[in-house]
PDB file of C-alpha atoms in Angstrom:
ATOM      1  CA  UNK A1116     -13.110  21.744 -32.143  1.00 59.00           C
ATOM      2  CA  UNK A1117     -11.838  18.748 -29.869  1.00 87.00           C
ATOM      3  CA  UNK A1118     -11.653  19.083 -26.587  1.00 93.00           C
ATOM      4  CA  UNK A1119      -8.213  19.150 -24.073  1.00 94.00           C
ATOM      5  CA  UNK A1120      -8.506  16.034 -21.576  1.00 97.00           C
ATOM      6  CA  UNK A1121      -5.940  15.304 -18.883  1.00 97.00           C
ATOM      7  CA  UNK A1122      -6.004  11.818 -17.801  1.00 98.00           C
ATOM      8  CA  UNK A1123      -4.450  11.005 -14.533  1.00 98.00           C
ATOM      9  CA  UNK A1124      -4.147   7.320 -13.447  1.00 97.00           C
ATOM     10  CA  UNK A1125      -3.332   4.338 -11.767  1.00 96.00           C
ATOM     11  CA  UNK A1126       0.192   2.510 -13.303  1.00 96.00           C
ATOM     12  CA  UNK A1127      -2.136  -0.326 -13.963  1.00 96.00           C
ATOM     13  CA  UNK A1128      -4.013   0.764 -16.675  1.00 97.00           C
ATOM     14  CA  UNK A1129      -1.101   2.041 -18.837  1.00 96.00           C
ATOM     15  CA  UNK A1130      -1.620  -0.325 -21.903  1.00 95.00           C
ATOM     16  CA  UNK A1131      -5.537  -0.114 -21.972  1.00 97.00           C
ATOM     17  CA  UNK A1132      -5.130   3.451 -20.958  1.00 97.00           C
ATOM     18  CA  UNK A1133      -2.608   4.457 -23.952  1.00 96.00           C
ATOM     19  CA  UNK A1134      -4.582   1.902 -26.393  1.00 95.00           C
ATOM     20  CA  UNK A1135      -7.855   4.063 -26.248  1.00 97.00           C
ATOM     21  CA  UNK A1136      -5.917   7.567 -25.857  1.00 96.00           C
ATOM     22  CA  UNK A1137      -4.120   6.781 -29.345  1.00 95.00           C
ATOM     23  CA  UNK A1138      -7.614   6.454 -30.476  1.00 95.00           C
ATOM     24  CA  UNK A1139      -9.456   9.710 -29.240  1.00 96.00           C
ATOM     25  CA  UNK A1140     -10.898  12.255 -31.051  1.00 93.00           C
ATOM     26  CA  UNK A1141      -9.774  14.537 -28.460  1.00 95.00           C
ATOM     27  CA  UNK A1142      -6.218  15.764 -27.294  1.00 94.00           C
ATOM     28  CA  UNK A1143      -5.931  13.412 -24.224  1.00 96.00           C
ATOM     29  CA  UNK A1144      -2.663  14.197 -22.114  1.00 95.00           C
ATOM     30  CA  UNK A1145      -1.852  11.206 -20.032  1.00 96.00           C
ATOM     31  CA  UNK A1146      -0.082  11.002 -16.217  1.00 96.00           C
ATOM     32  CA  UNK A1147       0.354   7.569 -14.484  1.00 97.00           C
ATOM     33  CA  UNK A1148       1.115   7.434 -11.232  1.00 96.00           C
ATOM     34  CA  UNK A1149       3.033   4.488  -9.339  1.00 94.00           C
ATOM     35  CA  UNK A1150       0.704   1.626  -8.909  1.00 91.00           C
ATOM     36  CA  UNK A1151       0.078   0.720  -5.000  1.00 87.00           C
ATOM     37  CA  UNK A1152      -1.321   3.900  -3.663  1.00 89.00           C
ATOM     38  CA  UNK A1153      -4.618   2.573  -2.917  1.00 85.00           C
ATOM     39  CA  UNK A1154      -2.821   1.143  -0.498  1.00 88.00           C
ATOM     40  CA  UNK A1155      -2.027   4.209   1.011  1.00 93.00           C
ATOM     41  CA  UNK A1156      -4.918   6.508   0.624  1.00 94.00           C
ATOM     42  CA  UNK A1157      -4.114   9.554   2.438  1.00 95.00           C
ATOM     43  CA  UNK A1158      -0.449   9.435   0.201  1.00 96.00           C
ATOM     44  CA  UNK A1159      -2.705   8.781  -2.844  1.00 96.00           C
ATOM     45  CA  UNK A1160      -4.833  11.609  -2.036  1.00 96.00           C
ATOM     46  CA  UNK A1161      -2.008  14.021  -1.314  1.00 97.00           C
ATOM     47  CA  UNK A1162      -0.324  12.965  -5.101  1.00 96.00           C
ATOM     48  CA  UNK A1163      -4.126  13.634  -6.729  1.00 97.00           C
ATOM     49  CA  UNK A1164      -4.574  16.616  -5.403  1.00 97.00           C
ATOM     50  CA  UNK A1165      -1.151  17.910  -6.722  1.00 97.00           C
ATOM     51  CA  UNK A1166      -1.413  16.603 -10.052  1.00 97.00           C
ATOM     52  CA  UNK A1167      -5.146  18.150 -10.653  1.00 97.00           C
ATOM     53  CA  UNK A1168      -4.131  21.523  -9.139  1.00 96.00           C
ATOM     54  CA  UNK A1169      -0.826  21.631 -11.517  1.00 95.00           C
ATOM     55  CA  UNK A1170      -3.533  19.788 -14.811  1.00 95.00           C
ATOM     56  CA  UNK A1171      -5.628  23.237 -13.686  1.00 95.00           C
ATOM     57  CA  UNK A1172      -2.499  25.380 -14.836  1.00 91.00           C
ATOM     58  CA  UNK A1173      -3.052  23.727 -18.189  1.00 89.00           C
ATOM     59  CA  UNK A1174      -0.855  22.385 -20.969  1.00 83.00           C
ATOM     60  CA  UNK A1175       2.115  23.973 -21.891  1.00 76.00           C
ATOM     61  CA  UNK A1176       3.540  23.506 -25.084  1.00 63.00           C
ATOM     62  CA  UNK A1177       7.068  23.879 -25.782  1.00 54.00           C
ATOM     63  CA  UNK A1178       6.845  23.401 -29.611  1.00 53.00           C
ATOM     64  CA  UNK A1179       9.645  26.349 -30.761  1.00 49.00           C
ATOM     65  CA  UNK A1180      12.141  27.079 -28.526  1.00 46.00           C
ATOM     66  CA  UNK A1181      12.107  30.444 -29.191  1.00 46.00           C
ATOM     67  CA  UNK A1182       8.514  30.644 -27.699  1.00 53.00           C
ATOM     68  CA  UNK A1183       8.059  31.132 -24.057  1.00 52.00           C
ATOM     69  CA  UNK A1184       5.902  28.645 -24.174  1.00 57.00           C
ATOM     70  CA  UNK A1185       2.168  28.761 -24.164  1.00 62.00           C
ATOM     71  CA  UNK A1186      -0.707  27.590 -22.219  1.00 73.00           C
ATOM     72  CA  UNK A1187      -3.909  26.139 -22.983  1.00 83.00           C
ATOM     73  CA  UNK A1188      -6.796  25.257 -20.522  1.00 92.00           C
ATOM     74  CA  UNK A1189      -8.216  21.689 -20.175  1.00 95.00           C
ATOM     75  CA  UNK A1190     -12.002  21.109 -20.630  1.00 96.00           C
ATOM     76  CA  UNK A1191     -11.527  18.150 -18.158  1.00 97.00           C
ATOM     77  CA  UNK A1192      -9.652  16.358 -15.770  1.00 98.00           C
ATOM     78  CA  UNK A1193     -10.448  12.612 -15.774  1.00 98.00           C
ATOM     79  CA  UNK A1194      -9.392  10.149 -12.999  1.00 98.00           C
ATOM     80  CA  UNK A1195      -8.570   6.706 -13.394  1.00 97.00           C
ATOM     81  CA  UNK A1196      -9.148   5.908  -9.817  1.00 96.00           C
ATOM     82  CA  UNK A1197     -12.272   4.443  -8.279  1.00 95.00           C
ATOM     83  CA  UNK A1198     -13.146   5.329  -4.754  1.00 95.00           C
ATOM     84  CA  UNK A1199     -10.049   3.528  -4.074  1.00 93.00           C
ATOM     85  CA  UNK A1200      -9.644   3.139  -0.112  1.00 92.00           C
ATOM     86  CA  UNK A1201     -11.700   6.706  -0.246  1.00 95.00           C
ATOM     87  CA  UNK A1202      -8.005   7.817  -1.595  1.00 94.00           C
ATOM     88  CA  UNK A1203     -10.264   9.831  -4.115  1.00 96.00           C
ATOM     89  CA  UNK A1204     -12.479  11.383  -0.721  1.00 96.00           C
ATOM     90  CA  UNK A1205     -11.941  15.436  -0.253  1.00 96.00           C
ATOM     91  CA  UNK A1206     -10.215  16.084  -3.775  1.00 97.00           C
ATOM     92  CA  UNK A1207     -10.907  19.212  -5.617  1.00 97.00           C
ATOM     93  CA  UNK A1208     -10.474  21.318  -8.211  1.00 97.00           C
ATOM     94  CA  UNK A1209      -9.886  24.863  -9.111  1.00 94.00           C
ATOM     95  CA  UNK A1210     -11.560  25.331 -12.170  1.00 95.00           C
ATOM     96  CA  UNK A1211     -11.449  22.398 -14.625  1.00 97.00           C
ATOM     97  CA  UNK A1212     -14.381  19.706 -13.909  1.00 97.00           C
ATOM     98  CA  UNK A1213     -12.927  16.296 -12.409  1.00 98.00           C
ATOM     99  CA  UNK A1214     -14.397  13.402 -14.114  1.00 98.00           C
ATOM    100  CA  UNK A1215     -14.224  10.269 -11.023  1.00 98.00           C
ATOM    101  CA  UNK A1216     -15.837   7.063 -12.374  1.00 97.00           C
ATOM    102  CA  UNK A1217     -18.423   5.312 -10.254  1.00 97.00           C
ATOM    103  CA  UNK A1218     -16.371   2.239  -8.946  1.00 95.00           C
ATOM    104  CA  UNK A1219     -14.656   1.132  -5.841  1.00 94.00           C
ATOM    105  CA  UNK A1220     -11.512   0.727  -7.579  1.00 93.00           C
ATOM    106  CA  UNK A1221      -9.694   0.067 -11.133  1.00 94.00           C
ATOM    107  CA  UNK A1222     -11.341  -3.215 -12.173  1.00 96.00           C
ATOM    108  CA  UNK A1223     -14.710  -1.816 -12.915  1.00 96.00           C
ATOM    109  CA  UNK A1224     -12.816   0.330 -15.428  1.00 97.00           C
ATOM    110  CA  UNK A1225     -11.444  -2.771 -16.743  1.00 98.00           C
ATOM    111  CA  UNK A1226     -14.495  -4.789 -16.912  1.00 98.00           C
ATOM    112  CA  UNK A1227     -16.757  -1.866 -18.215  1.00 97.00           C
ATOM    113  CA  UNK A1228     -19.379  -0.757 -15.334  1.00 96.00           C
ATOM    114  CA  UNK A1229     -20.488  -1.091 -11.629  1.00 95.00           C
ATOM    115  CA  UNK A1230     -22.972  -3.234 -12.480  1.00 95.00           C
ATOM    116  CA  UNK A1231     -20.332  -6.112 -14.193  1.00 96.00           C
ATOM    117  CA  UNK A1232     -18.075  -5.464 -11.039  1.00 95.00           C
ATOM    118  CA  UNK A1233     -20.913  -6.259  -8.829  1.00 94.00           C
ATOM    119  CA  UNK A1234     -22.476  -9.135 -10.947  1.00 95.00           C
ATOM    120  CA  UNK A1235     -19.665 -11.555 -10.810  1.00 96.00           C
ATOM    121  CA  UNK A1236     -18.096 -10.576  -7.472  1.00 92.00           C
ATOM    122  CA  UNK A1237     -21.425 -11.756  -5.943  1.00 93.00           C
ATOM    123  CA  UNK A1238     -21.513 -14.794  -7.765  1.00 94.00           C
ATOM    124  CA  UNK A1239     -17.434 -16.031  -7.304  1.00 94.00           C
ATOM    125  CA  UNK A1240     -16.851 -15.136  -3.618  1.00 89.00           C
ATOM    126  CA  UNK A1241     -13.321 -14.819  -2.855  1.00 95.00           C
ATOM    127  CA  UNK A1242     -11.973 -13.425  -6.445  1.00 96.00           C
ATOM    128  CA  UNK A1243      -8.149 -12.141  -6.952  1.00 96.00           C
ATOM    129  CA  UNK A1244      -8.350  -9.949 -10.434  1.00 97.00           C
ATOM    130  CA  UNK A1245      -5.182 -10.643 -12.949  1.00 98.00           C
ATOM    131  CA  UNK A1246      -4.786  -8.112 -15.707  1.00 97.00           C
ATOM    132  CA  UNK A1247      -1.918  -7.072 -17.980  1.00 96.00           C
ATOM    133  CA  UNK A1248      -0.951  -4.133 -15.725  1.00 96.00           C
ATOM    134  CA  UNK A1249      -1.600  -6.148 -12.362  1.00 96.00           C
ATOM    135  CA  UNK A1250       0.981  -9.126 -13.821  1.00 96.00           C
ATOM    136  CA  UNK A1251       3.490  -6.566 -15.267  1.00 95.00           C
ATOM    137  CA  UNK A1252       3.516  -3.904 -12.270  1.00 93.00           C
ATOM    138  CA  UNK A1253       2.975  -5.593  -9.237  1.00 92.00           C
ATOM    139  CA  UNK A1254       4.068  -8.815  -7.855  1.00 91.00           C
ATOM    140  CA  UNK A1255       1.016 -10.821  -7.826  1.00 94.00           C
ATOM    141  CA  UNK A1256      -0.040 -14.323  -5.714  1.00 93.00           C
ATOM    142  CA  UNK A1257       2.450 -16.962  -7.286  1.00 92.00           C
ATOM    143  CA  UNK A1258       4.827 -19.052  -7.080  1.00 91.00           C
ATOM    144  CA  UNK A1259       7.391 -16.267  -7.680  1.00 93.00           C
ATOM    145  CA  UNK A1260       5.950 -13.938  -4.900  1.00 90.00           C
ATOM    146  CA  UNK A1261       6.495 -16.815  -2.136  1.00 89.00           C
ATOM    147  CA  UNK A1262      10.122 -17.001  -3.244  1.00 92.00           C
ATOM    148  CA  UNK A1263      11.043 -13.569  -3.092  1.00 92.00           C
ATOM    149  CA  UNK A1264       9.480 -12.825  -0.161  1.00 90.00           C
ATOM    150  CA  UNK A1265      10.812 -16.123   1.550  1.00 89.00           C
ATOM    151  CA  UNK A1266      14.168 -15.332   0.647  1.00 92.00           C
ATOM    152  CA  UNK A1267      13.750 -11.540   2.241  1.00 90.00           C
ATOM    153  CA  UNK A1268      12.634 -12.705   5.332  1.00 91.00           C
ATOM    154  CA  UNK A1269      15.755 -15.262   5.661  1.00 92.00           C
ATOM    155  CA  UNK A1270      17.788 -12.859   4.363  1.00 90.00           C
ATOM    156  CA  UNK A1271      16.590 -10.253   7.615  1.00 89.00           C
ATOM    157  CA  UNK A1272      15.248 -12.952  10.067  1.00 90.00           C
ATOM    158  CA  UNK A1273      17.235 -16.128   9.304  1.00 90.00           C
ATOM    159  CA  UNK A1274      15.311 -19.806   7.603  1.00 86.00           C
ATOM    160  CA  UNK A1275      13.548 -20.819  10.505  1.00 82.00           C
ATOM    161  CA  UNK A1276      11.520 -17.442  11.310  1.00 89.00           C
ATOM    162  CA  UNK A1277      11.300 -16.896   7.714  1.00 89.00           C
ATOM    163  CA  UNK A1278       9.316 -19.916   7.323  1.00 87.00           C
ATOM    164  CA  UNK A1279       6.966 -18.885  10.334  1.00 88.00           C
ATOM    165  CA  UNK A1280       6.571 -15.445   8.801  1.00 88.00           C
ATOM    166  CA  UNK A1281       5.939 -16.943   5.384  1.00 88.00           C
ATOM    167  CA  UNK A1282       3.064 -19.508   7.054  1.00 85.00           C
ATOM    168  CA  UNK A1283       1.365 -16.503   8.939  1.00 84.00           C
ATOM    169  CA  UNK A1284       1.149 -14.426   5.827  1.00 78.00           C
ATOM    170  CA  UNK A1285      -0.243 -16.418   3.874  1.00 79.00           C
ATOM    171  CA  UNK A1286      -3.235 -17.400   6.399  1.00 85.00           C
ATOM    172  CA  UNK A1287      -4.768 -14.766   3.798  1.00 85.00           C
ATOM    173  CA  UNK A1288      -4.347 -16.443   0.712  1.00 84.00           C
ATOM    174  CA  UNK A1289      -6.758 -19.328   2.069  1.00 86.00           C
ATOM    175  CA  UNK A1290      -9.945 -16.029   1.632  1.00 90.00           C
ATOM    176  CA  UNK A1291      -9.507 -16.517  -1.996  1.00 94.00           C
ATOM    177  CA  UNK A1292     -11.062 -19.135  -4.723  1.00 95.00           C
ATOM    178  CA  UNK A1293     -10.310 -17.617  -8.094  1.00 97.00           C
ATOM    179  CA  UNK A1294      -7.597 -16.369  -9.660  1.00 98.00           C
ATOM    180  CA  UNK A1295      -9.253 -14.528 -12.730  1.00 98.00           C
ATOM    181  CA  UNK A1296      -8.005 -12.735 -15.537  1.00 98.00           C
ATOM    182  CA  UNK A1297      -9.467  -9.979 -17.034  1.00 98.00           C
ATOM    183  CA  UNK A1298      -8.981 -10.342 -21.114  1.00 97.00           C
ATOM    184  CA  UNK A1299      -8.748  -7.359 -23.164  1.00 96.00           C
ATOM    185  CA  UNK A1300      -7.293  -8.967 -26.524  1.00 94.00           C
ATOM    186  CA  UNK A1301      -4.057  -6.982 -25.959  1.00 92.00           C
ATOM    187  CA  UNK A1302      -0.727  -8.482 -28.599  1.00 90.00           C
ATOM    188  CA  UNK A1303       0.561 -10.747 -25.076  1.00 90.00           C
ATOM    189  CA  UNK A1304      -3.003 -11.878 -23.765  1.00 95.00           C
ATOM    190  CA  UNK A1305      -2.040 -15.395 -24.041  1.00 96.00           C
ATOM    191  CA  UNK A1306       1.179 -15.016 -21.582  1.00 97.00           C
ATOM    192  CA  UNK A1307      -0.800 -12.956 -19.388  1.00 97.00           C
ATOM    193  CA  UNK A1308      -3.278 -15.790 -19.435  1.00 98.00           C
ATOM    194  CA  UNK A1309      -0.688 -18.674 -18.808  1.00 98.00           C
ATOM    195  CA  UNK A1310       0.765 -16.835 -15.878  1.00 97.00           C
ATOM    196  CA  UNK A1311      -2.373 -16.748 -14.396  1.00 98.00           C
ATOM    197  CA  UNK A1312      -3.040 -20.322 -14.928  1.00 98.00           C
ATOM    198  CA  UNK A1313       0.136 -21.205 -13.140  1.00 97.00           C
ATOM    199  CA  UNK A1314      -0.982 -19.191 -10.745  1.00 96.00           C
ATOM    200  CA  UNK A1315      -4.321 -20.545 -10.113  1.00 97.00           C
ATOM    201  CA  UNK A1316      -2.713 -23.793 -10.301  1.00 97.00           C
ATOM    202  CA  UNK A1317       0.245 -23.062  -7.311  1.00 95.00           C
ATOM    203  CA  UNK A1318      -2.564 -21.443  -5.431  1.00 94.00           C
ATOM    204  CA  UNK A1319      -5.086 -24.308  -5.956  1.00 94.00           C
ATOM    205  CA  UNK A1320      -7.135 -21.638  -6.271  1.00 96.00           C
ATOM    206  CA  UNK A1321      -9.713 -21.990  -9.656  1.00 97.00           C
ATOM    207  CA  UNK A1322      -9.031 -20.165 -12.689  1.00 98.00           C
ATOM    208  CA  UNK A1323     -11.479 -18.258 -14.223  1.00 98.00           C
ATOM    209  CA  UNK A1324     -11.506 -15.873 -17.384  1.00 98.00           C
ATOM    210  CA  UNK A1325     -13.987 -13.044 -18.192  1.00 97.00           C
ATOM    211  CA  UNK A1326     -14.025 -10.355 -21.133  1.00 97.00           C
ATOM    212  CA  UNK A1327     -12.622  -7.089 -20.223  1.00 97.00           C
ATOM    213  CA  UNK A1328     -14.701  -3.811 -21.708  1.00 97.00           C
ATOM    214  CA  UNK A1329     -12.983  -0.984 -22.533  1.00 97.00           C
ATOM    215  CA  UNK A1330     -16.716   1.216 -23.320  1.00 97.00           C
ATOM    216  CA  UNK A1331     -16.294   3.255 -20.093  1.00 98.00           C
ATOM    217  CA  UNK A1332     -12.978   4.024 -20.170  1.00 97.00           C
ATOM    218  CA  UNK A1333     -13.546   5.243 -23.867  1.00 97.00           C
ATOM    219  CA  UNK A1334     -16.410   7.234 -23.186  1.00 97.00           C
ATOM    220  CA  UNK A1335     -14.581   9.066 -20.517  1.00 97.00           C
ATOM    221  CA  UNK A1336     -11.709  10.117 -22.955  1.00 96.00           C
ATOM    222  CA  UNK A1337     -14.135  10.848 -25.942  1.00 97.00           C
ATOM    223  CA  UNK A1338     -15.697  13.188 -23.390  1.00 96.00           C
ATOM    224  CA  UNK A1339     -19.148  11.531 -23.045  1.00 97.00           C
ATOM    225  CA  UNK A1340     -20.088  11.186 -19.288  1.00 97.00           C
ATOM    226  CA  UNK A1341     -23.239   9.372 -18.586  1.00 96.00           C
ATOM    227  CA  UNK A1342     -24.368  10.769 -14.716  1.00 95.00           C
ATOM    228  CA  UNK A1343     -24.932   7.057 -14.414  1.00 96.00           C
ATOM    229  CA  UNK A1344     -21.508   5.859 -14.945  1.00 97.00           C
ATOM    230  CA  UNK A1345     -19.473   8.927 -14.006  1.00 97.00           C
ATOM    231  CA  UNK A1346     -19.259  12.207 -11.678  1.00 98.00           C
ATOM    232  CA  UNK A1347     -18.751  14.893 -12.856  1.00 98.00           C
ATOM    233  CA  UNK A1348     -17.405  17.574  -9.779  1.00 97.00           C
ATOM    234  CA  UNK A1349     -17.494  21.073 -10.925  1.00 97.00           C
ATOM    235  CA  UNK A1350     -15.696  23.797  -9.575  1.00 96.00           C
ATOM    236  CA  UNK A1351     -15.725  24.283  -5.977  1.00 89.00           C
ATOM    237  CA  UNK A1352     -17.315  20.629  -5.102  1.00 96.00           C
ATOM    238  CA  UNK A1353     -15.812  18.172  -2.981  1.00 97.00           C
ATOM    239  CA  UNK A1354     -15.704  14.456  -3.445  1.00 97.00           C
ATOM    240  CA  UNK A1355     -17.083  12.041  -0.751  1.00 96.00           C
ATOM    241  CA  UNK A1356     -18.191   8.910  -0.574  1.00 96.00           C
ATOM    242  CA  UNK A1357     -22.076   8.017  -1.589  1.00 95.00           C
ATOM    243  CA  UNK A1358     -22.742   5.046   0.832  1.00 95.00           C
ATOM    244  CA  UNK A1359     -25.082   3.812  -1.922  1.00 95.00           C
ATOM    245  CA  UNK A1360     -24.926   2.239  -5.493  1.00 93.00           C
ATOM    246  CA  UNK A1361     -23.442   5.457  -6.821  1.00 95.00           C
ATOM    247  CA  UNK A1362     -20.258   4.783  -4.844  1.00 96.00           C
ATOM    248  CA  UNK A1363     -19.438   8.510  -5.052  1.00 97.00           C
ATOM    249  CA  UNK A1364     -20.694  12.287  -4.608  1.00 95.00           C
ATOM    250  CA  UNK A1365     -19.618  15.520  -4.092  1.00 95.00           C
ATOM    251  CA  UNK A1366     -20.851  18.551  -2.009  1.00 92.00           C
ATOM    252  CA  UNK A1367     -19.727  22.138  -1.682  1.00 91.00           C
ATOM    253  CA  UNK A1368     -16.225  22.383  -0.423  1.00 82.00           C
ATOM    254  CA  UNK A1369     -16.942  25.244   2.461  1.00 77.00           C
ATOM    255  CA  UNK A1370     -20.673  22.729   2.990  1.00 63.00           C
TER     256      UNK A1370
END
């Protein structure tokens, strides 16, 4: 009998995300959520916590109308978050066991483990990750970014402000080297590889390439958890923060 697995993610991993559900051996029920609440981790913690208490309710299928509808329990509740700001810090759930991978954020989901993550972040210091969801859902470092936001700030500040706005925001942009892309093979990986060229290139930052690896991300929805590469929180366990190579924990929620 194949499990029930509720996904809830990050915007940013819709096409890898929906690739390897389509593929599951398991009923996997997907929710994305708006990408750019790392950013705000007490908001992204709030929106978790809602979504795993209503995934504990379970699935309701509304398959006759003449049913009142029916509801069957999950076996899981898998996150695709990483610590993520500690946005991911103090969840909980009810009854269903959360499944958290063991990353900081999303791109070790991408690229396939911690260990990858760490490996070439220590050897290209200042890295800026490109990936089909980054390019398609957020406005990324390019030429196009520096337009728009130039042309907001003249819009509410007038040119010559906007110009000093523009030149102290992008004092940040000089703490990056690579613009790298994260390859996955999807149907557009060549556009998504251009743009980031062009980027790199408008930047003068360096471009760089590496093979995505989708064999945690499709573990975790076959329901295979390896302690090494995932937490699993049962019942009645908090998350919190590791402060150690396993990136995350849990403890008992009244400890």
């Amino acid at each position: 009998i194949s499990m029930r697995i509720k996904v809830i993610a990050c915007d940013v991993l819709n096409r890898e995300l929906s690739l390897l559900s389509s593929l599951s051996k398991h009923f996997v029920d997907v929710k994305f959520l708006p990408q750019g609440l790392h950013s705000e981790p007490d908001k992204l913690r709030e929106i978790l916590q809602q979504e795993i208490d209503l995934a504990n309710e379970g699935f309701k299928s509304w398959s006759r109308v003449w049913d009142r509808g029916k509801i069957s329990d999950f076996d899981y509740i898998v996150l695709g978050y990483g610590l993520c700001s500690n946005g991911v810090v103090g969840i909980r759930s009810q009854k269903v066991p959360l499944v958290i991978p063991r990353g900081h954020d999303c791109i070790t989901l991408l690229l396939g483990s911690k260990e990858k993550y760490k490996q070439y972040f220590d050897s290209h210091r200042g890295v800026y990750w490109y990936s089909a969801g980054w390019i398609e859902r957020t406005l990324q470092p390019s030429e196009e970014r520096f337009k728009i936001t130039y042309q907001r700030y003249a819009e509410k500040y007038g040119e010559d402000n906007a110009q000093y706005l523009m030149d102290m925001e992008e004092t940040w942009y000089k703490e990056y080297n690579f613009a790298t892309y994260i390859d996955w093979d999807l149907p557009n990986s060549d556009q998504y590889r251009e743009y980031t060229q062009k980027c790199a290139e408008y930047l003068k930052w360096n471009f760089d390439e590496i093979q995505g690896d989708k064999s945690l991300m499709e573990k975790m929805i076959n329901g295979i958890f390896d302690e090494e590469e995932v937490l699993v929180v049962p019942p009645g366990k908090v998350v919190q923060p590791s402060f150690d190579d396993r990136i995350i924990c849990c403890r008992d929620e009244n400890g």
